[in-house]
């Protein structure tokens, strides 16, 4: 996957929590384009002079590829984040999906910061003895798109629909995660992940037809499909979360936490996220010795 690439006149930092997505736009004197064949083989492909560069990082190469495609088509960081987020729900179902939530930390080229909170929230306790929250993912993606997106939402959903409908090759991580969860979930009701009662193997193709249909529904009707329509009714049926609670889910905008670390300004997520813990840790490291070389903490921050 390409890690750095040239972009025109845009500087934007976007971090999407929970789904492990990072898009960074920054000014550079030279741009470096890298090619990753695997985690142990980092190969420099090209060095050219330019004004701006950008990069995409996510937990699965297919998601990264689709994010880079959107950027090359002229989309912005929010567009890429939405594509990647929906893609991870298809290729990384053990950690991402329509039933989750997260947050976006955004810093634009003018230094203005904003935080979009679309975490899951607790439903009313009546008739809901379980520990299932109301998902915020779909609402969060639509909110971010309406405020910052530049490409039609229907277009951004196409890659995830394609891979859900046509399938993708299962990797080691997904196969092992499914094997580890075998005795903790209703594997007999998840035939697509446990064909013939056994976890799907590495190299097999995973097709998720029902997920594809849900994504198409969201593509056509937006958040109404998830919080008001058939998906909401199915969520109510399976979790006992009252429909009235699902119907009224709202995304929240919050002010990011801002701190200082060794002369740098640090923007991070406000509560209930763990940004305050990050700032505390950074301030504590200021009291310790600064190491050099591979042990220099600043290299990893």
mmCIF file of C-alpha atoms in Angstrom:
data_model
loop_
_atom_site.group_PDB
_atom_site.id
_atom_site.type_symbol
_atom_site.label_atom_id
_atom_site.label_comp_id
_atom_site.label_asym_id
_atom_site.label_seq_id
_atom_site.Cartn_x
_atom_site.Cartn_y
_atom_site.Cartn_z
ATOM 1 C CA UNK A 1 0.000 0.000 0.000
ATOM 2 C CA UNK A 2 1.162 3.544 -0.627
ATOM 3 C CA UNK A 3 1.953 5.380 2.595
ATOM 4 C CA UNK A 4 2.734 8.892 1.418
ATOM 5 C CA UNK A 5 1.481 10.710 -1.623
ATOM 6 C CA UNK A 6 1.238 14.248 -2.928
ATOM 7 C CA UNK A 7 -1.881 16.368 -2.405
ATOM 8 C CA UNK A 8 -2.834 19.884 -3.431
ATOM 9 C CA UNK A 9 -3.187 22.750 -0.954
ATOM 10 C CA UNK A 10 -4.630 20.945 2.064
ATOM 11 C CA UNK A 11 -3.297 20.419 5.546
ATOM 12 C CA UNK A 12 -5.541 18.428 7.862
ATOM 13 C CA UNK A 13 -5.052 16.085 10.771
ATOM 14 C CA UNK A 14 -7.754 13.522 11.436
ATOM 15 C CA UNK A 15 -7.702 10.730 13.977
ATOM 16 C CA UNK A 16 -10.595 8.298 14.261
ATOM 17 C CA UNK A 17 -10.525 6.537 17.611
ATOM 18 C CA UNK A 18 -11.656 2.946 18.215
ATOM 19 C CA UNK A 19 -11.392 2.002 14.531
ATOM 20 C CA UNK A 20 -7.670 2.720 14.449
ATOM 21 C CA UNK A 21 -7.577 5.021 11.475
ATOM 22 C CA UNK A 22 -5.109 7.841 11.006
ATOM 23 C CA UNK A 23 -4.935 10.291 8.120
ATOM 24 C CA UNK A 24 -2.256 12.948 8.214
ATOM 25 C CA UNK A 25 -1.807 15.861 5.821
ATOM 26 C CA UNK A 26 1.270 17.979 6.367
ATOM 27 C CA UNK A 27 3.705 20.335 4.694
ATOM 28 C CA UNK A 28 7.007 18.793 3.643
ATOM 29 C CA UNK A 29 9.975 19.768 1.528
ATOM 30 C CA UNK A 30 10.203 16.322 -0.049
ATOM 31 C CA UNK A 31 7.684 13.548 -0.295
ATOM 32 C CA UNK A 32 8.590 9.920 0.234
ATOM 33 C CA UNK A 33 6.459 7.174 -1.243
ATOM 34 C CA UNK A 34 6.824 3.799 0.449
ATOM 35 C CA UNK A 35 5.562 0.388 -0.544
ATOM 36 C CA UNK A 36 4.708 -2.222 2.095
ATOM 37 C CA UNK A 37 4.844 -5.855 0.975
ATOM 38 C CA UNK A 38 4.701 -7.124 4.552
ATOM 39 C CA UNK A 39 5.518 -5.870 8.027
ATOM 40 C CA UNK A 40 9.192 -6.883 7.738
ATOM 41 C CA UNK A 41 9.809 -5.464 4.282
ATOM 42 C CA UNK A 42 9.699 -1.666 4.007
ATOM 43 C CA UNK A 43 10.911 -0.632 0.596
ATOM 44 C CA UNK A 44 11.470 2.962 -0.492
ATOM 45 C CA UNK A 45 10.122 3.388 -4.010
ATOM 46 C CA UNK A 46 10.309 7.048 -4.873
ATOM 47 C CA UNK A 47 11.602 10.383 -3.647
ATOM 48 C CA UNK A 48 10.318 13.510 -5.364
ATOM 49 C CA UNK A 49 10.112 17.146 -4.459
ATOM 50 C CA UNK A 50 6.715 18.537 -3.544
ATOM 51 C CA UNK A 51 4.789 20.827 -1.255
ATOM 52 C CA UNK A 52 2.386 18.473 0.489
ATOM 53 C CA UNK A 53 2.075 14.814 1.272
ATOM 54 C CA UNK A 54 -0.488 12.593 2.891
ATOM 55 C CA UNK A 55 -0.748 9.157 4.404
ATOM 56 C CA UNK A 56 -3.361 6.643 5.468
ATOM 57 C CA UNK A 57 -2.999 4.064 8.206
ATOM 58 C CA UNK A 58 -5.569 1.407 9.129
ATOM 59 C CA UNK A 59 -5.741 -2.150 10.421
ATOM 60 C CA UNK A 60 -6.271 -3.888 7.059
ATOM 61 C CA UNK A 61 -4.566 -3.356 3.667
ATOM 62 C CA UNK A 62 -7.834 -3.490 1.701
ATOM 63 C CA UNK A 63 -9.204 -0.643 3.812
ATOM 64 C CA UNK A 64 -6.017 1.380 3.282
ATOM 65 C CA UNK A 65 -6.136 0.793 -0.478
ATOM 66 C CA UNK A 66 -9.714 2.058 -0.719
ATOM 67 C CA UNK A 67 -8.903 5.092 1.408
ATOM 68 C CA UNK A 68 -5.990 5.982 -0.851
ATOM 69 C CA UNK A 69 -8.188 5.593 -3.946
ATOM 70 C CA UNK A 70 -10.647 8.134 -2.580
ATOM 71 C CA UNK A 71 -7.848 10.600 -1.843
ATOM 72 C CA UNK A 72 -6.477 10.191 -5.364
ATOM 73 C CA UNK A 73 -9.967 10.898 -6.726
ATOM 74 C CA UNK A 74 -9.890 14.264 -4.983
ATOM 75 C CA UNK A 75 -11.642 13.324 -1.760
ATOM 76 C CA UNK A 76 -10.579 14.812 1.541
ATOM 77 C CA UNK A 77 -9.558 13.194 4.832
ATOM 78 C CA UNK A 78 -13.144 12.823 6.035
ATOM 79 C CA UNK A 79 -14.135 11.057 2.822
ATOM 80 C CA UNK A 80 -11.227 8.645 3.221
ATOM 81 C CA UNK A 81 -12.021 8.054 6.895
ATOM 82 C CA UNK A 82 -15.616 7.147 6.068
ATOM 83 C CA UNK A 83 -14.561 4.731 3.327
ATOM 84 C CA UNK A 84 -12.009 3.072 5.599
ATOM 85 C CA UNK A 85 -14.388 2.890 8.546
ATOM 86 C CA UNK A 86 -17.059 1.086 6.562
ATOM 87 C CA UNK A 87 -14.415 -1.131 4.962
ATOM 88 C CA UNK A 88 -13.095 -2.204 8.369
ATOM 89 C CA UNK A 89 -16.611 -3.245 9.309
ATOM 90 C CA UNK A 90 -16.424 -5.736 6.434
ATOM 91 C CA UNK A 91 -12.838 -7.007 6.595
ATOM 92 C CA UNK A 92 -12.256 -6.638 10.351
ATOM 93 C CA UNK A 93 -15.624 -7.703 11.868
ATOM 94 C CA UNK A 94 -14.061 -8.735 15.184
ATOM 95 C CA UNK A 95 -13.130 -5.122 15.990
ATOM 96 C CA UNK A 96 -15.264 -2.866 13.761
ATOM 97 C CA UNK A 97 -18.758 -2.692 12.363
ATOM 98 C CA UNK A 98 -22.149 -1.056 12.195
ATOM 99 C CA UNK A 99 -22.781 -1.971 15.822
ATOM 100 C CA UNK A 100 -19.915 0.098 17.186
ATOM 101 C CA UNK A 101 -18.965 3.713 17.701
ATOM 102 C CA UNK A 102 -15.988 6.015 17.994
ATOM 103 C CA UNK A 103 -14.759 9.565 17.720
ATOM 104 C CA UNK A 104 -13.065 11.916 15.255
ATOM 105 C CA UNK A 105 -10.424 14.431 16.267
ATOM 106 C CA UNK A 106 -10.070 17.025 13.517
ATOM 107 C CA UNK A 107 -7.530 19.833 13.091
ATOM 108 C CA UNK A 108 -7.828 21.896 9.921
ATOM 109 C CA UNK A 109 -5.259 23.990 8.081
ATOM 110 C CA UNK A 110 -6.239 27.082 10.073
ATOM 111 C CA UNK A 111 -5.488 25.415 13.404
ATOM 112 C CA UNK A 112 -9.162 25.032 14.337
ATOM 113 C CA UNK A 113 -9.898 21.790 16.160
ATOM 114 C CA UNK A 114 -13.103 19.844 16.678
ATOM 115 C CA UNK A 115 -14.105 16.485 18.133
ATOM 116 C CA UNK A 116 -17.063 14.405 16.962
ATOM 117 C CA UNK A 117 -18.301 11.933 19.574
ATOM 118 C CA UNK A 118 -20.314 9.029 18.198
ATOM 119 C CA UNK A 119 -19.664 6.516 20.931
ATOM 120 C CA UNK A 120 -22.245 3.943 21.903
ATOM 121 C CA UNK A 121 -24.622 5.142 24.619
ATOM 122 C CA UNK A 122 -26.588 3.293 27.269
ATOM 123 C CA UNK A 123 -30.314 2.817 26.650
ATOM 124 C CA UNK A 124 -32.978 3.389 29.278
ATOM 125 C CA UNK A 125 -32.773 0.621 31.908
ATOM 126 C CA UNK A 126 -36.409 -0.436 31.603
ATOM 127 C CA UNK A 127 -36.703 -3.835 29.892
ATOM 128 C CA UNK A 128 -32.996 -3.830 29.079
ATOM 129 C CA UNK A 129 -31.098 -5.943 31.602
ATOM 130 C CA UNK A 130 -28.192 -6.585 29.228
ATOM 131 C CA UNK A 131 -25.012 -4.604 28.562
ATOM 132 C CA UNK A 132 -25.624 -3.608 24.932
ATOM 133 C CA UNK A 133 -25.295 0.049 23.984
ATOM 134 C CA UNK A 134 -26.939 1.951 21.158
ATOM 135 C CA UNK A 135 -24.484 2.032 18.227
ATOM 136 C CA UNK A 136 -23.298 5.442 17.073
ATOM 137 C CA UNK A 137 -21.173 4.495 14.079
ATOM 138 C CA UNK A 138 -23.671 5.088 11.259
ATOM 139 C CA UNK A 139 -24.854 8.397 12.721
ATOM 140 C CA UNK A 140 -21.254 9.489 13.259
ATOM 141 C CA UNK A 141 -20.259 8.805 9.680
ATOM 142 C CA UNK A 142 -23.231 10.719 8.312
ATOM 143 C CA UNK A 143 -22.666 13.643 10.692
ATOM 144 C CA UNK A 144 -18.998 13.926 9.705
ATOM 145 C CA UNK A 145 -19.872 13.655 6.028
ATOM 146 C CA UNK A 146 -22.548 16.342 6.146
ATOM 147 C CA UNK A 147 -20.191 18.755 7.894
ATOM 148 C CA UNK A 148 -16.871 17.999 6.197
ATOM 149 C CA UNK A 149 -17.291 15.495 3.348
ATOM 150 C CA UNK A 150 -16.824 16.357 -0.314
ATOM 151 C CA UNK A 151 -17.798 13.176 -2.189
ATOM 152 C CA UNK A 152 -21.324 11.732 -2.266
ATOM 153 C CA UNK A 153 -21.983 9.317 0.596
ATOM 154 C CA UNK A 154 -23.377 6.721 -1.805
ATOM 155 C CA UNK A 155 -20.003 6.671 -3.562
ATOM 156 C CA UNK A 156 -18.115 6.265 -0.285
ATOM 157 C CA UNK A 157 -20.125 3.152 0.594
ATOM 158 C CA UNK A 158 -19.427 1.370 -2.696
ATOM 159 C CA UNK A 159 -16.139 -0.328 -1.670
ATOM 160 C CA UNK A 160 -17.558 -1.860 1.515
ATOM 161 C CA UNK A 161 -20.659 -3.034 -0.338
ATOM 162 C CA UNK A 162 -18.472 -4.616 -3.008
ATOM 163 C CA UNK A 163 -16.334 -6.602 -0.564
ATOM 164 C CA UNK A 164 -19.305 -7.639 1.557
ATOM 165 C CA UNK A 165 -21.179 -8.841 -1.527
ATOM 166 C CA UNK A 166 -18.315 -10.392 -3.491
ATOM 167 C CA UNK A 167 -16.126 -11.480 -0.616
ATOM 168 C CA UNK A 168 -12.458 -11.200 0.278
ATOM 169 C CA UNK A 169 -9.722 -13.634 1.263
ATOM 170 C CA UNK A 170 -9.607 -14.384 4.991
ATOM 171 C CA UNK A 171 -6.228 -13.688 6.592
ATOM 172 C CA UNK A 172 -4.490 -15.226 9.614
ATOM 173 C CA UNK A 173 -5.767 -12.604 12.021
ATOM 174 C CA UNK A 174 -9.451 -12.969 11.186
ATOM 175 C CA UNK A 175 -9.243 -16.756 11.167
ATOM 176 C CA UNK A 176 -7.510 -16.882 14.553
ATOM 177 C CA UNK A 177 -9.894 -14.349 16.095
ATOM 178 C CA UNK A 178 -12.886 -16.413 15.011
ATOM 179 C CA UNK A 179 -11.273 -19.564 16.367
ATOM 180 C CA UNK A 180 -10.641 -17.860 19.702
ATOM 181 C CA UNK A 181 -14.234 -16.650 19.943
ATOM 182 C CA UNK A 182 -15.757 -20.018 19.059
ATOM 183 C CA UNK A 183 -16.851 -20.893 22.608
ATOM 184 C CA UNK A 184 -17.843 -17.342 23.586
ATOM 185 C CA UNK A 185 -20.456 -16.563 20.940
ATOM 186 C CA UNK A 186 -23.396 -18.254 19.248
ATOM 187 C CA UNK A 187 -21.250 -19.761 16.515
ATOM 188 C CA UNK A 188 -24.113 -22.000 15.392
ATOM 189 C CA UNK A 189 -26.013 -18.856 14.334
ATOM 190 C CA UNK A 190 -23.088 -17.374 12.401
ATOM 191 C CA UNK A 191 -22.734 -19.766 9.492
ATOM 192 C CA UNK A 192 -20.793 -17.316 7.339
ATOM 193 C CA UNK A 193 -18.002 -17.228 9.937
ATOM 194 C CA UNK A 194 -18.330 -20.863 11.027
ATOM 195 C CA UNK A 195 -19.212 -22.935 7.946
ATOM 196 C CA UNK A 196 -19.988 -26.547 8.893
ATOM 197 C CA UNK A 197 -19.531 -25.530 12.526
ATOM 198 C CA UNK A 198 -15.819 -24.699 12.237
ATOM 199 C CA UNK A 199 -14.110 -21.283 11.992
ATOM 200 C CA UNK A 200 -13.502 -20.150 8.437
ATOM 201 C CA UNK A 201 -9.908 -20.843 7.405
ATOM 202 C CA UNK A 202 -7.197 -18.569 6.092
ATOM 203 C CA UNK A 203 -7.418 -18.302 2.318
ATOM 204 C CA UNK A 204 -11.148 -18.962 2.132
ATOM 205 C CA UNK A 205 -13.455 -16.309 0.727
ATOM 206 C CA UNK A 206 -15.791 -14.612 3.195
ATOM 207 C CA UNK A 207 -19.054 -13.337 1.686
ATOM 208 C CA UNK A 208 -21.428 -11.355 3.932
ATOM 209 C CA UNK A 209 -24.690 -11.055 2.019
ATOM 210 C CA UNK A 210 -26.799 -9.736 4.898
ATOM 211 C CA UNK A 211 -24.209 -7.081 5.718
ATOM 212 C CA UNK A 212 -24.155 -6.095 2.063
ATOM 213 C CA UNK A 213 -27.936 -5.650 2.112
ATOM 214 C CA UNK A 214 -27.731 -3.512 5.252
ATOM 215 C CA UNK A 215 -25.023 -1.355 3.680
ATOM 216 C CA UNK A 216 -27.134 -0.895 0.553
ATOM 217 C CA UNK A 217 -30.048 0.116 2.768
ATOM 218 C CA UNK A 218 -27.854 2.719 4.486
ATOM 219 C CA UNK A 219 -26.503 3.832 1.109
ATOM 220 C CA UNK A 220 -30.063 4.524 -0.058
ATOM 221 C CA UNK A 221 -31.698 5.914 3.099
ATOM 222 C CA UNK A 222 -28.843 7.105 5.319
ATOM 223 C CA UNK A 223 -29.229 7.062 9.089
ATOM 224 C CA UNK A 224 -32.991 6.586 8.787
ATOM 225 C CA UNK A 225 -32.325 3.030 7.622
ATOM 226 C CA UNK A 226 -30.352 2.244 10.766
ATOM 227 C CA UNK A 227 -32.146 4.197 13.489
ATOM 228 C CA UNK A 228 -35.717 4.275 12.166
ATOM 229 C CA UNK A 229 -36.122 1.429 9.675
ATOM 230 C CA UNK A 230 -35.724 -2.330 9.422
ATOM 231 C CA UNK A 231 -32.238 -2.391 10.944
ATOM 232 C CA UNK A 232 -33.523 -0.592 14.051
ATOM 233 C CA UNK A 233 -36.334 -3.126 14.386
ATOM 234 C CA UNK A 234 -33.881 -6.013 14.070
ATOM 235 C CA UNK A 235 -31.599 -4.405 16.656
ATOM 236 C CA UNK A 236 -34.543 -4.056 19.015
ATOM 237 C CA UNK A 237 -35.524 -7.681 18.471
ATOM 238 C CA UNK A 238 -32.037 -9.053 19.138
ATOM 239 C CA UNK A 239 -30.949 -6.792 22.019
ATOM 240 C CA UNK A 240 -34.219 -5.647 23.603
ATOM 241 C CA UNK A 241 -33.071 -2.024 23.363
ATOM 242 C CA UNK A 242 -36.270 0.059 23.155
ATOM 243 C CA UNK A 243 -36.965 1.440 19.693
ATOM 244 C CA UNK A 244 -37.575 4.888 21.174
ATOM 245 C CA UNK A 245 -33.985 4.909 22.454
ATOM 246 C CA UNK A 246 -32.582 3.779 19.113
ATOM 247 C CA UNK A 247 -34.684 6.396 17.301
ATOM 248 C CA UNK A 248 -33.328 9.325 19.311
ATOM 249 C CA UNK A 249 -29.579 8.626 19.170
ATOM 250 C CA UNK A 250 -27.636 11.865 18.678
ATOM 251 C CA UNK A 251 -24.018 12.594 17.780
ATOM 252 C CA UNK A 252 -22.248 15.092 20.045
ATOM 253 C CA UNK A 253 -19.663 17.725 19.139
ATOM 254 C CA UNK A 254 -17.132 18.453 21.860
ATOM 255 C CA UNK A 255 -14.080 20.633 22.344
ATOM 256 C CA UNK A 256 -10.840 18.622 22.182
ATOM 257 C CA UNK A 257 -8.464 18.573 25.115
ATOM 258 C CA UNK A 258 -5.367 20.634 24.391
ATOM 259 C CA UNK A 259 -2.097 20.296 26.271
ATOM 260 C CA UNK A 260 1.611 20.970 25.920
ATOM 261 C CA UNK A 261 4.452 18.485 25.644
ATOM 262 C CA UNK A 262 8.093 19.617 25.332
ATOM 263 C CA UNK A 263 7.066 22.699 23.377
ATOM 264 C CA UNK A 264 4.516 20.881 21.196
ATOM 265 C CA UNK A 265 0.766 21.492 21.267
ATOM 266 C CA UNK A 266 -1.122 18.220 21.689
ATOM 267 C CA UNK A 267 -4.764 17.853 20.633
ATOM 268 C CA UNK A 268 -6.559 14.817 21.987
ATOM 269 C CA UNK A 269 -9.990 13.382 22.746
ATOM 270 C CA UNK A 270 -12.114 14.704 25.629
ATOM 271 C CA UNK A 271 -13.967 12.495 28.150
ATOM 272 C CA UNK A 272 -15.390 9.880 28.026
ATOM 273 C CA UNK A 273 -12.406 9.032 25.811
ATOM 274 C CA UNK A 274 -8.954 8.560 27.320
ATOM 275 C CA UNK A 275 -7.252 11.695 26.011
ATOM 276 C CA UNK A 276 -6.758 13.029 29.525
ATOM 277 C CA UNK A 277 -4.766 9.894 30.344
ATOM 278 C CA UNK A 278 -2.548 10.511 27.321
ATOM 279 C CA UNK A 279 -1.835 14.079 28.407
ATOM 280 C CA UNK A 280 -1.024 12.916 31.939
ATOM 281 C CA UNK A 281 1.389 10.306 30.598
ATOM 282 C CA UNK A 282 3.112 12.843 28.369
ATOM 283 C CA UNK A 283 3.522 15.312 31.217
ATOM 284 C CA UNK A 284 4.995 12.547 33.373
ATOM 285 C CA UNK A 285 7.572 11.725 30.696
ATOM 286 C CA UNK A 286 8.738 15.342 30.826
ATOM 287 C CA UNK A 287 10.015 14.567 34.319
ATOM 288 C CA UNK A 288 12.085 11.614 33.106
ATOM 289 C CA UNK A 289 15.348 11.479 31.207
ATOM 290 C CA UNK A 290 15.137 11.814 27.451
ATOM 291 C CA UNK A 291 16.579 8.728 25.825
ATOM 292 C CA UNK A 292 18.320 8.692 22.483
ATOM 293 C CA UNK A 293 18.182 6.444 19.452
ATOM 294 C CA UNK A 294 15.662 3.612 19.424
ATOM 295 C CA UNK A 295 14.764 4.272 23.074
ATOM 296 C CA UNK A 296 13.730 7.875 22.462
ATOM 297 C CA UNK A 297 10.058 8.024 23.444
ATOM 298 C CA UNK A 298 9.437 11.038 21.211
ATOM 299 C CA UNK A 299 10.131 8.889 18.153
ATOM 300 C CA UNK A 300 7.039 6.810 18.938
ATOM 301 C CA UNK A 301 4.645 9.611 19.907
#
